[in-house]
Amino acid sequence: MNKQALLRTAFASVLAVTATSAVMPAYAQAAKEKCFGIAKAGQNDCANASGTHSCAGQNKVDMAPDEWKYVAKGTCEKMGGGLTADAAKKMADKKMMEKK
């Protein structure tokens, strides 16, 4: 194989991998939803709802109602979380009342 054909093949391979990588996360997210109130300390997926940080892995406490993780659609509430930060806070408050 000559040098030019090899370069074309390599370039086409890089383009194919890049295109596939760009599509897969969007597809994967379509089957997921944000679930607030279930992330353990240091395991949140991105910025929190209250705006105190903007990166994954920065939450300081377990199950904070303003922290979230991606979960499979339909499983959030089964895990004890909420689809919004307000819903997660209400669930956390309810659990605290049940403990008393």
Short mmCIF file of N, CA and C in Angstrom, two decimals, residues 17-81:
data_model
loop_
_atom_site.label_atom_id
_atom_site.label_comp_id
_atom_site.label_asym_id
_atom_site.label_seq_id
_atom_site.Cartn_x
_atom_site.Cartn_y
_atom_site.Cartn_z
N VAL A 17 -14.39 7.17 13.98
CA VAL A 17 -14.39 7.07 15.44
C VAL A 17 -14.92 8.35 16.07
N THR A 18 -14.51 9.49 15.56
CA THR A 18 -14.98 10.77 16.09
C THR A 18 -16.48 10.92 15.91
N ALA A 19 -16.99 10.60 14.74
CA ALA A 19 -18.42 10.72 14.48
C ALA A 19 -19.22 9.79 15.38
N THR A 20 -18.75 8.58 15.57
CA THR A 20 -19.44 7.62 16.43
C THR A 20 -19.41 8.08 17.87
N SER A 21 -18.31 8.61 18.34
CA SER A 21 -18.19 9.08 19.71
C SER A 21 -19.13 10.24 19.98
N ALA A 22 -19.30 11.10 19.02
CA ALA A 22 -20.17 12.26 19.20
C ALA A 22 -21.64 11.85 19.27
N VAL A 23 -22.02 10.82 18.57
CA VAL A 23 -23.41 10.38 18.55
C VAL A 23 -23.76 9.54 19.77
N MET A 24 -22.89 8.73 20.23
CA MET A 24 -23.19 7.80 21.31
C MET A 24 -23.60 8.49 22.61
N PRO A 25 -22.92 9.53 23.08
CA PRO A 25 -23.37 10.14 24.32
C PRO A 25 -24.78 10.70 24.24
N ALA A 26 -25.15 11.31 23.12
CA ALA A 26 -26.50 11.83 22.98
C ALA A 26 -27.52 10.69 23.01
N TYR A 27 -27.20 9.61 22.36
CA TYR A 27 -28.10 8.45 22.36
C TYR A 27 -28.20 7.86 23.76
N ALA A 28 -27.08 7.75 24.43
CA ALA A 28 -27.08 7.18 25.78
C ALA A 28 -27.87 8.06 26.74
N GLN A 29 -27.76 9.38 26.60
CA GLN A 29 -28.50 10.28 27.47
C GLN A 29 -30.00 10.20 27.24
N ALA A 30 -30.42 9.85 26.04
CA ALA A 30 -31.84 9.76 25.75
C ALA A 30 -32.52 8.70 26.62
N ALA A 31 -31.80 7.69 27.02
CA ALA A 31 -32.35 6.62 27.85
C ALA A 31 -32.11 6.88 29.33
N LYS A 32 -31.65 8.07 29.67
CA LYS A 32 -31.34 8.39 31.06
C LYS A 32 -32.05 9.67 31.48
N GLU A 33 -32.06 9.91 32.79
CA GLU A 33 -32.63 11.14 33.33
C GLU A 33 -31.81 11.56 34.54
N LYS A 34 -31.86 12.86 34.83
CA LYS A 34 -31.18 13.36 36.02
C LYS A 34 -31.99 12.94 37.24
N CYS A 35 -31.30 12.43 38.24
CA CYS A 35 -31.95 12.02 39.48
C CYS A 35 -31.27 12.76 40.63
N PHE A 36 -32.03 13.61 41.29
CA PHE A 36 -31.50 14.42 42.38
C PHE A 36 -31.64 13.68 43.71
N GLY A 37 -30.65 13.88 44.58
CA GLY A 37 -30.73 13.37 45.93
C GLY A 37 -30.21 11.96 46.13
N ILE A 38 -29.55 11.38 45.15
CA ILE A 38 -29.04 10.00 45.30
C ILE A 38 -27.53 9.90 45.22
N ALA A 39 -26.86 10.98 44.84
CA ALA A 39 -25.41 10.93 44.64
C ALA A 39 -24.67 10.89 45.97
N LYS A 40 -23.74 9.97 46.08
CA LYS A 40 -22.88 9.93 47.26
C LYS A 40 -21.80 11.00 47.12
N ALA A 41 -21.16 11.35 48.21
CA ALA A 41 -20.12 12.38 48.20
C ALA A 41 -19.07 12.06 47.15
N GLY A 42 -18.79 13.05 46.30
CA GLY A 42 -17.77 12.89 45.27
C GLY A 42 -18.21 12.12 44.04
N GLN A 43 -19.50 11.76 43.95
CA GLN A 43 -19.96 10.95 42.83
C GLN A 43 -21.08 11.59 42.02
N ASN A 44 -21.27 12.91 42.14
CA ASN A 44 -22.29 13.58 41.32
C ASN A 44 -21.81 13.67 39.88
N ASP A 45 -22.76 13.81 38.95
CA ASP A 45 -22.40 13.81 37.54
C ASP A 45 -22.03 15.17 36.97
N CYS A 46 -22.51 16.25 37.54
CA CYS A 46 -22.17 17.58 37.01
C CYS A 46 -22.54 18.64 38.03
N ALA A 47 -22.66 19.88 37.58
CA ALA A 47 -22.96 21.00 38.47
C ALA A 47 -24.23 20.74 39.27
N ASN A 48 -24.27 21.27 40.49
CA ASN A 48 -25.47 21.07 41.30
C ASN A 48 -26.51 22.16 41.03
N ALA A 49 -27.72 21.92 41.50
CA ALA A 49 -28.83 22.83 41.24
C ALA A 49 -28.68 24.16 41.97
N SER A 50 -27.98 24.18 43.10
CA SER A 50 -27.84 25.42 43.86
C SER A 50 -26.72 26.31 43.33
N GLY A 51 -25.90 25.80 42.44
CA GLY A 51 -24.85 26.61 41.82
C GLY A 51 -23.59 26.79 42.65
N THR A 52 -23.38 25.97 43.66
CA THR A 52 -22.18 26.13 44.49
C THR A 52 -20.94 25.50 43.87
N HIS A 53 -21.12 24.65 42.85
CA HIS A 53 -19.98 24.13 42.08
C HIS A 53 -20.45 23.79 40.68
N SER A 54 -19.50 23.61 39.77
CA SER A 54 -19.87 23.40 38.37
C SER A 54 -19.25 22.16 37.75
N CYS A 55 -18.77 21.23 38.56
CA CYS A 55 -18.11 20.06 37.99
C CYS A 55 -18.55 18.77 38.68
N ALA A 56 -18.35 17.68 37.96
CA ALA A 56 -18.65 16.36 38.50
C ALA A 56 -17.70 16.03 39.64
N GLY A 57 -18.20 15.27 40.60
CA GLY A 57 -17.36 14.78 41.69
C GLY A 57 -17.06 15.79 42.77
N GLN A 58 -17.78 16.90 42.81
CA GLN A 58 -17.46 17.93 43.80
C GLN A 58 -18.44 18.01 44.96
N ASN A 59 -19.46 17.16 45.01
CA ASN A 59 -20.36 17.25 46.16
C ASN A 59 -19.65 16.73 47.40
N LYS A 60 -19.99 17.30 48.53
CA LYS A 60 -19.28 17.01 49.77
C LYS A 60 -20.02 16.05 50.69
N VAL A 61 -21.34 15.89 50.51
CA VAL A 61 -22.12 15.02 51.40
C VAL A 61 -22.94 14.04 50.58
N ASP A 62 -23.25 12.91 51.20
CA ASP A 62 -24.11 11.92 50.55
C ASP A 62 -25.54 12.42 50.45
N MET A 63 -26.19 12.10 49.35
CA MET A 63 -27.62 12.30 49.13
C MET A 63 -28.10 13.75 49.27
N ALA A 64 -27.27 14.72 48.96
CA ALA A 64 -27.69 16.12 49.00
C ALA A 64 -28.78 16.33 47.95
N PRO A 65 -29.89 16.99 48.30
CA PRO A 65 -31.01 17.11 47.37
C PRO A 65 -30.71 17.94 46.13
N ASP A 66 -29.66 18.76 46.15
CA ASP A 66 -29.34 19.57 44.96
C ASP A 66 -28.29 18.93 44.07
N GLU A 67 -27.80 17.74 44.43
CA GLU A 67 -26.82 17.00 43.62
C GLU A 67 -27.54 15.93 42.81
N TRP A 68 -27.01 15.61 41.63
CA TRP A 68 -27.69 14.63 40.78
C TRP A 68 -26.71 13.70 40.08
N LYS A 69 -27.28 12.58 39.62
CA LYS A 69 -26.57 11.59 38.80
C LYS A 69 -27.52 11.19 37.68
N TYR A 70 -26.95 10.76 36.55
CA TYR A 70 -27.77 10.18 35.50
C TYR A 70 -28.11 8.75 35.89
N VAL A 71 -29.37 8.39 35.73
CA VAL A 71 -29.83 7.02 35.97
C VAL A 71 -30.72 6.60 34.80
N ALA A 72 -30.98 5.33 34.68
CA ALA A 72 -31.87 4.84 33.63
C ALA A 72 -33.26 5.43 33.84
N LYS A 73 -33.91 5.81 32.74
CA LYS A 73 -35.25 6.39 32.84
C LYS A 73 -36.18 5.46 33.60
N GLY A 74 -36.96 6.07 34.49
CA GLY A 74 -37.94 5.31 35.25
C GLY A 74 -37.43 4.71 36.54
N THR A 75 -36.15 4.90 36.86
CA THR A 75 -35.60 4.28 38.07
C THR A 75 -35.32 5.26 39.20
N CYS A 76 -35.38 6.54 38.93
CA CYS A 76 -34.98 7.55 39.92
C CYS A 76 -35.78 7.45 41.21
N GLU A 77 -37.09 7.50 41.09
CA GLU A 77 -37.92 7.50 42.30
C GLU A 77 -37.83 6.17 43.05
N LYS A 78 -37.59 5.08 42.33
CA LYS A 78 -37.41 3.78 42.98
C LYS A 78 -36.15 3.78 43.83
N MET A 79 -35.16 4.63 43.45
CA MET A 79 -33.90 4.71 44.18
C MET A 79 -33.98 5.71 45.33
N GLY A 80 -35.13 6.36 45.49
CA GLY A 80 -35.30 7.32 46.56
C GLY A 80 -34.96 8.74 46.18
N GLY A 81 -34.80 9.01 44.90
CA GLY A 81 -34.47 10.35 44.43
C GLY A 81 -35.67 11.06 43.83
#
